[in-house]
CSV table of N, CA, C and O in Angstrom, one decimal:
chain,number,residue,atom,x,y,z
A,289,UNK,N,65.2,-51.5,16.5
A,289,UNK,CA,64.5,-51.4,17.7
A,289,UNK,C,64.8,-52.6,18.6
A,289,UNK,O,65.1,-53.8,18.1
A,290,UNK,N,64.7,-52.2,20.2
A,290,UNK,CA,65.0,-53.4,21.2
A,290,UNK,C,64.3,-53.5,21.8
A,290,UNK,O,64.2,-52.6,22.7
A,291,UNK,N,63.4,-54.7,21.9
A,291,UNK,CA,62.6,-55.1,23.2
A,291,UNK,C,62.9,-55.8,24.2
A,291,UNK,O,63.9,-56.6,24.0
A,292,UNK,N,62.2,-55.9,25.5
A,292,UNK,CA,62.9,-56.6,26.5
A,292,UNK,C,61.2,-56.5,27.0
A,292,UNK,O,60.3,-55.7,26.7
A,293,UNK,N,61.2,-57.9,27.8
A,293,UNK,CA,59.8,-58.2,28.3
A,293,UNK,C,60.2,-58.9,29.8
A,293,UNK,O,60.9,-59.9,30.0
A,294,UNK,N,59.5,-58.2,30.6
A,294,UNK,CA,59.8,-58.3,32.2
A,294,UNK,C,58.6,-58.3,33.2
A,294,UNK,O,57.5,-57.9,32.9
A,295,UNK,N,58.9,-58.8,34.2
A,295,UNK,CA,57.8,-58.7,35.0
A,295,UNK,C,58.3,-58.2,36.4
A,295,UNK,O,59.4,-58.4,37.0
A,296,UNK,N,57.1,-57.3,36.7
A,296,UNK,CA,57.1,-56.5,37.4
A,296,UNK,C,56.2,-56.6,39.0
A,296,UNK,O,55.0,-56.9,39.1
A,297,UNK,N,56.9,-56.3,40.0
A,297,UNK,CA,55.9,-56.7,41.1
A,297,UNK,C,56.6,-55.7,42.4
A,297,UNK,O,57.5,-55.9,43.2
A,298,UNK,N,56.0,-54.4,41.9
A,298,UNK,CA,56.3,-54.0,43.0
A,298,UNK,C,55.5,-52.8,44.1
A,298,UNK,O,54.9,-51.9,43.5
A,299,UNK,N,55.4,-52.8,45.5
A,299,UNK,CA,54.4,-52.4,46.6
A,299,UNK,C,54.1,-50.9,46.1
A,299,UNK,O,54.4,-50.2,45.2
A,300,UNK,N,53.5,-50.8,46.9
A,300,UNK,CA,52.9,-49.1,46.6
A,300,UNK,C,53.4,-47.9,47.1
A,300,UNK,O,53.2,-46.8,46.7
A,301,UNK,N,54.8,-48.6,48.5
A,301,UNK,CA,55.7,-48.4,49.3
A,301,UNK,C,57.0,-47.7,48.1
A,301,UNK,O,57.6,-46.7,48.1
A,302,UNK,N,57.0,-48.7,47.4
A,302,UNK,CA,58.0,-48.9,46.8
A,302,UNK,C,57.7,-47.8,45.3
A,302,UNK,O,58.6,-47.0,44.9
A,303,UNK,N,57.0,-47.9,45.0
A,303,UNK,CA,56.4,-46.6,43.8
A,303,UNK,C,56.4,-45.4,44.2
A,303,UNK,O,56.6,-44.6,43.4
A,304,UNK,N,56.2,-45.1,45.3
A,304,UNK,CA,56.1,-44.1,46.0
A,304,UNK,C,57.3,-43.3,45.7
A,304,UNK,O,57.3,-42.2,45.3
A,305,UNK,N,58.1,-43.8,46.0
A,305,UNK,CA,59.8,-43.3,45.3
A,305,UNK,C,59.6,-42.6,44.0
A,305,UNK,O,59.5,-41.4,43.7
A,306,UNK,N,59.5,-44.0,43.2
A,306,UNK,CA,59.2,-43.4,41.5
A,306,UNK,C,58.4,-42.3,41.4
A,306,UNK,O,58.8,-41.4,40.7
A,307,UNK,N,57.3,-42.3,41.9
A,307,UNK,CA,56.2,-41.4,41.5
A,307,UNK,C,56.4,-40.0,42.0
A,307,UNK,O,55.9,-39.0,41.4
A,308,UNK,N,57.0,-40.0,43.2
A,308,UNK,CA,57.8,-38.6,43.9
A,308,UNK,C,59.3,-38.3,43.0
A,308,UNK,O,59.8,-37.3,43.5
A,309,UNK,N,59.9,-38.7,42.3
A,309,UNK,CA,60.5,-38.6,41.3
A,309,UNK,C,61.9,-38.6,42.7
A,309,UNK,O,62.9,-37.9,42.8
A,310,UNK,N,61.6,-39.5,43.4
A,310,UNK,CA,63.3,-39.6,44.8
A,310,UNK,C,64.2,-40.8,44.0
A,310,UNK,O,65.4,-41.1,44.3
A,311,UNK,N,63.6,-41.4,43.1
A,311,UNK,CA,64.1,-42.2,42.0
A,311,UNK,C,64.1,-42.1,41.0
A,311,UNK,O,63.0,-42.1,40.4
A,312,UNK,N,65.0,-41.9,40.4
A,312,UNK,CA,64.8,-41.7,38.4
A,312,UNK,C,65.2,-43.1,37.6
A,312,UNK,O,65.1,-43.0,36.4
A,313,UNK,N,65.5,-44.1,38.1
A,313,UNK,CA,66.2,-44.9,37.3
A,313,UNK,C,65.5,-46.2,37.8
A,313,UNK,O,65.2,-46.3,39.1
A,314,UNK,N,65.1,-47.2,36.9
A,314,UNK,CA,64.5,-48.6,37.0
A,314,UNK,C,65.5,-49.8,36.6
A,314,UNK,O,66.0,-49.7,35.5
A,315,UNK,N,65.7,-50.8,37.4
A,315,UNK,CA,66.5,-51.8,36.9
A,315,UNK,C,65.7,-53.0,37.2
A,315,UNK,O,65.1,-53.2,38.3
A,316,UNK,N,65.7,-53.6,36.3
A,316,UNK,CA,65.0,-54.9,36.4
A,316,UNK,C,65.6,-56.3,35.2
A,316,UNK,O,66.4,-56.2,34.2
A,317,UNK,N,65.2,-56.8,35.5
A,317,UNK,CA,65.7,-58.3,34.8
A,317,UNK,C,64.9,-58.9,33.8
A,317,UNK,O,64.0,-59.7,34.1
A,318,UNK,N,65.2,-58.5,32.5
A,318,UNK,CA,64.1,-59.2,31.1
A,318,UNK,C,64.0,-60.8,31.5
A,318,UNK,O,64.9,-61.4,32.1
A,319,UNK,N,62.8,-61.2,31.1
A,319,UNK,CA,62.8,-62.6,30.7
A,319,UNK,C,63.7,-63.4,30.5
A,319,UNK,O,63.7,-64.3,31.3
A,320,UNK,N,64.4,-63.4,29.7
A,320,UNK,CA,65.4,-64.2,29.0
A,320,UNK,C,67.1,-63.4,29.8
A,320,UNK,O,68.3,-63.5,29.3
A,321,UNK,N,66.8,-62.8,31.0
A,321,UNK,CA,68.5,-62.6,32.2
A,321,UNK,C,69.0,-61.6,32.0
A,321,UNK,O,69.7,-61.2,32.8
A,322,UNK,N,68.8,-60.7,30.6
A,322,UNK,CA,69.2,-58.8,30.5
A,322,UNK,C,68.8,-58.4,31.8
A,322,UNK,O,67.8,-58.7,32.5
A,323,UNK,N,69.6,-57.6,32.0
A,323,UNK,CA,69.5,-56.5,33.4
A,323,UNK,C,68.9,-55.3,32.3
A,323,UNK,O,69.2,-55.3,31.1
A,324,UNK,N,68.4,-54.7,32.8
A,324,UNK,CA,68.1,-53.3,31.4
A,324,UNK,C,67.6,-52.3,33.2
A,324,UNK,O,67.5,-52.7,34.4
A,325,UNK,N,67.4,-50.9,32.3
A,325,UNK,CA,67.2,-49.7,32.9
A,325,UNK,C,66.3,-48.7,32.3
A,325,UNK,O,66.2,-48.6,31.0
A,326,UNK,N,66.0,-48.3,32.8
A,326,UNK,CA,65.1,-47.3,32.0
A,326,UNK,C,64.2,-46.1,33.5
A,326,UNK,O,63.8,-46.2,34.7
A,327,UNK,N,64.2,-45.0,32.4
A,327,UNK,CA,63.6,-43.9,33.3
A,327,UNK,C,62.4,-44.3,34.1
A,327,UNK,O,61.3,-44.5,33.5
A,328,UNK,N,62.4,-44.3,35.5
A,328,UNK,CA,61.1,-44.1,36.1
A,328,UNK,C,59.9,-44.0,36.2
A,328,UNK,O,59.0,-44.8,36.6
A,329,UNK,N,60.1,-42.3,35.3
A,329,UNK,CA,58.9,-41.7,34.6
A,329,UNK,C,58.2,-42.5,33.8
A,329,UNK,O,57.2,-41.9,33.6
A,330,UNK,N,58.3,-43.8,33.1
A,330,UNK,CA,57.0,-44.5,32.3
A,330,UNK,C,56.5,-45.4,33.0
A,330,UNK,O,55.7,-46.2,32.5
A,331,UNK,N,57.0,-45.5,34.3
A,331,UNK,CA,56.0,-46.3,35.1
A,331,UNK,C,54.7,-45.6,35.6
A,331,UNK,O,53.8,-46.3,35.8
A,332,UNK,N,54.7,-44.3,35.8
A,332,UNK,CA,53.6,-43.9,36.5
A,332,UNK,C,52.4,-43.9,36.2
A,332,UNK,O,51.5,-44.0,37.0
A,333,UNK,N,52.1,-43.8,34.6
A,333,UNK,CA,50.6,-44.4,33.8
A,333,UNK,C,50.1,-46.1,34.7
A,333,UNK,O,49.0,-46.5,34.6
A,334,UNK,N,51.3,-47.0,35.6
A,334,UNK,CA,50.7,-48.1,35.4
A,334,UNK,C,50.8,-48.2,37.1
A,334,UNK,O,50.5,-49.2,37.7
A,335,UNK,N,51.3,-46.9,38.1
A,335,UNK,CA,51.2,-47.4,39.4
A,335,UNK,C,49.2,-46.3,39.4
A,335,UNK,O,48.5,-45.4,39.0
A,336,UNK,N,49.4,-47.8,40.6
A,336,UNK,CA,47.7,-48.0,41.5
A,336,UNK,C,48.0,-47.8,43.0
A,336,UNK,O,49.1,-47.7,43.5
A,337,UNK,N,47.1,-47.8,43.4
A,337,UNK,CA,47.0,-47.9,45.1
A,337,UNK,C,47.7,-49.4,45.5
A,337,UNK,O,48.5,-49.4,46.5
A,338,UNK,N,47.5,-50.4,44.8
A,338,UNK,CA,48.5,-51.8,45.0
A,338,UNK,C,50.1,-51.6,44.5
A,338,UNK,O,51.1,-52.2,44.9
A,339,UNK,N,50.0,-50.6,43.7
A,339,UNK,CA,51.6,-50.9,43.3
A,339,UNK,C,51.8,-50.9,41.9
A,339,UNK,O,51.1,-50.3,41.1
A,340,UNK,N,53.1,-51.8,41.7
A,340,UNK,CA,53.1,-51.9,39.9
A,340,UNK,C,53.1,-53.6,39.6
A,340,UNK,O,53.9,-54.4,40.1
A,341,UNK,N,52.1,-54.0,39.0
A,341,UNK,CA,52.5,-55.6,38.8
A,341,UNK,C,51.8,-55.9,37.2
A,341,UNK,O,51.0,-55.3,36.5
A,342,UNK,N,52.4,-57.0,37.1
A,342,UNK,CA,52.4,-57.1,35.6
A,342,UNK,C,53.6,-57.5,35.0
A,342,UNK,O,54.7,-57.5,35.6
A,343,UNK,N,53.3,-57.8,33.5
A,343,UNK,CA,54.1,-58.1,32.5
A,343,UNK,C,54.4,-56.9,31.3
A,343,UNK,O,53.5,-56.7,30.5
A,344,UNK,N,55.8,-56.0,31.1
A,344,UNK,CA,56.0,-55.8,30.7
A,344,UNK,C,56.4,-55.7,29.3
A,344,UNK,O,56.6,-56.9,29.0
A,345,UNK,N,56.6,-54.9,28.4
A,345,UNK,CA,57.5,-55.0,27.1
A,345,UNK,C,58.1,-53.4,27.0
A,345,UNK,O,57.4,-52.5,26.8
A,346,UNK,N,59.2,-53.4,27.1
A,346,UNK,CA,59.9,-51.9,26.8
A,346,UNK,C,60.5,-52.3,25.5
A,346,UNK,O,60.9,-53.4,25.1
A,347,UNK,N,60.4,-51.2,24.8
A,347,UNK,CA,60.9,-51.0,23.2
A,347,UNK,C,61.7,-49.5,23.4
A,347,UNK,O,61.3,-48.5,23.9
A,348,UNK,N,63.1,-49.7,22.9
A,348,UNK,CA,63.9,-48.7,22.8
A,348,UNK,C,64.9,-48.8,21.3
A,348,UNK,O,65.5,-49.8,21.0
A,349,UNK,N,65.1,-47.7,20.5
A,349,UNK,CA,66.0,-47.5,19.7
A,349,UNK,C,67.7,-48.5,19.9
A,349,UNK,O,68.3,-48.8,21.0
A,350,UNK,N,67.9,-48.6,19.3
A,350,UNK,CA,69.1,-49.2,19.2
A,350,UNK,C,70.1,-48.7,20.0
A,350,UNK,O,71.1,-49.5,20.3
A,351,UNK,N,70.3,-47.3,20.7
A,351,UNK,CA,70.9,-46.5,20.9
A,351,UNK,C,70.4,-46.6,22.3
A,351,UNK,O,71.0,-45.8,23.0
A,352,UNK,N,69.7,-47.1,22.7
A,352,UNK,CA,68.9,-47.2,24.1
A,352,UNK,C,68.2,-46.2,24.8
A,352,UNK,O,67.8,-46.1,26.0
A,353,UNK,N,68.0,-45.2,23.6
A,353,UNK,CA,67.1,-44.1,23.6
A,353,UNK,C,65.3,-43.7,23.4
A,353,UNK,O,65.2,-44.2,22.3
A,354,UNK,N,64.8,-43.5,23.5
A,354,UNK,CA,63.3,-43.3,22.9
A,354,UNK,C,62.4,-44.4,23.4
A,354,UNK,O,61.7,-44.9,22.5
A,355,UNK,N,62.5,-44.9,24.5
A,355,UNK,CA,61.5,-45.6,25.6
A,355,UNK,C,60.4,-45.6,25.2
A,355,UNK,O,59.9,-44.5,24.7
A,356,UNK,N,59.7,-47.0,25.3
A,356,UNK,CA,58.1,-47.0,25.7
A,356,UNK,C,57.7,-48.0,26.3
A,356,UNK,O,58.3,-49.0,25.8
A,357,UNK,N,56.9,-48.4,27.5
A,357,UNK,CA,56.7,-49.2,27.9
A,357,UNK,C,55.4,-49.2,28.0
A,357,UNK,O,54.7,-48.2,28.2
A,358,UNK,N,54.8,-50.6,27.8
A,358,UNK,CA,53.7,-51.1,27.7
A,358,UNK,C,53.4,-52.2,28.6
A,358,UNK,O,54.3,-53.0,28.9
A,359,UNK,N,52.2,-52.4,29.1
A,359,UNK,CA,52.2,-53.6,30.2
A,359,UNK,C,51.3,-54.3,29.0
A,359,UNK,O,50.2,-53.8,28.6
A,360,UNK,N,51.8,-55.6,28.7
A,360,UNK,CA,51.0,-56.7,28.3
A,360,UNK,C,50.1,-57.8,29.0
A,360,UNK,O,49.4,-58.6,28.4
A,361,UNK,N,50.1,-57.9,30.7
A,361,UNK,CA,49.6,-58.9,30.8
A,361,UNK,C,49.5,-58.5,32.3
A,361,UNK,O,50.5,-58.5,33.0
A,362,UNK,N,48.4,-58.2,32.9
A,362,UNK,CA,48.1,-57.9,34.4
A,362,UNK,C,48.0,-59.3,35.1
A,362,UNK,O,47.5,-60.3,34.7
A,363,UNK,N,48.7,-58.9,36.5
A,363,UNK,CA,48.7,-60.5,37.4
A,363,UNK,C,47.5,-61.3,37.7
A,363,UNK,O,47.5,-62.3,38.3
């Protein structure tokens, strides 16, 4: 298993994309300078009327398959 832990800050403008599914793909930057990616779709449990903010942890198979993401730490 692979985790990556990231933080996340983004408008309600900007979710709006994800959540209309006009974006499928997330790229963001781990803690420690990984670029990683991951489907859209597990953001939407964590967008609000503000947006998406927080501290993540995504956990994926070795294979970079079988996603979960979890928000550990609200701003």
């Amino acid at each position: 298993m692979r985790r990556f832990q990231f933080r996340l800050d983004l408008t309600a403008a900007a979710c709006e994309q994800y959540y209309r599914g006009q974006v499928n793909q997330v790229v963001a930057r781990s803690t420690d300078g990984i670029a990683i990616q991951f489907p859209a779709l597990l953001l939407k449990p964590f967008i609000t009327g503000n947006g998406v903010h927080g501290l993540f942890t995504l956990t994926c198979d070795d294979s970079g398959k079988n996603s979960d993401l979890q928000r550990v730490q609200t701003p």
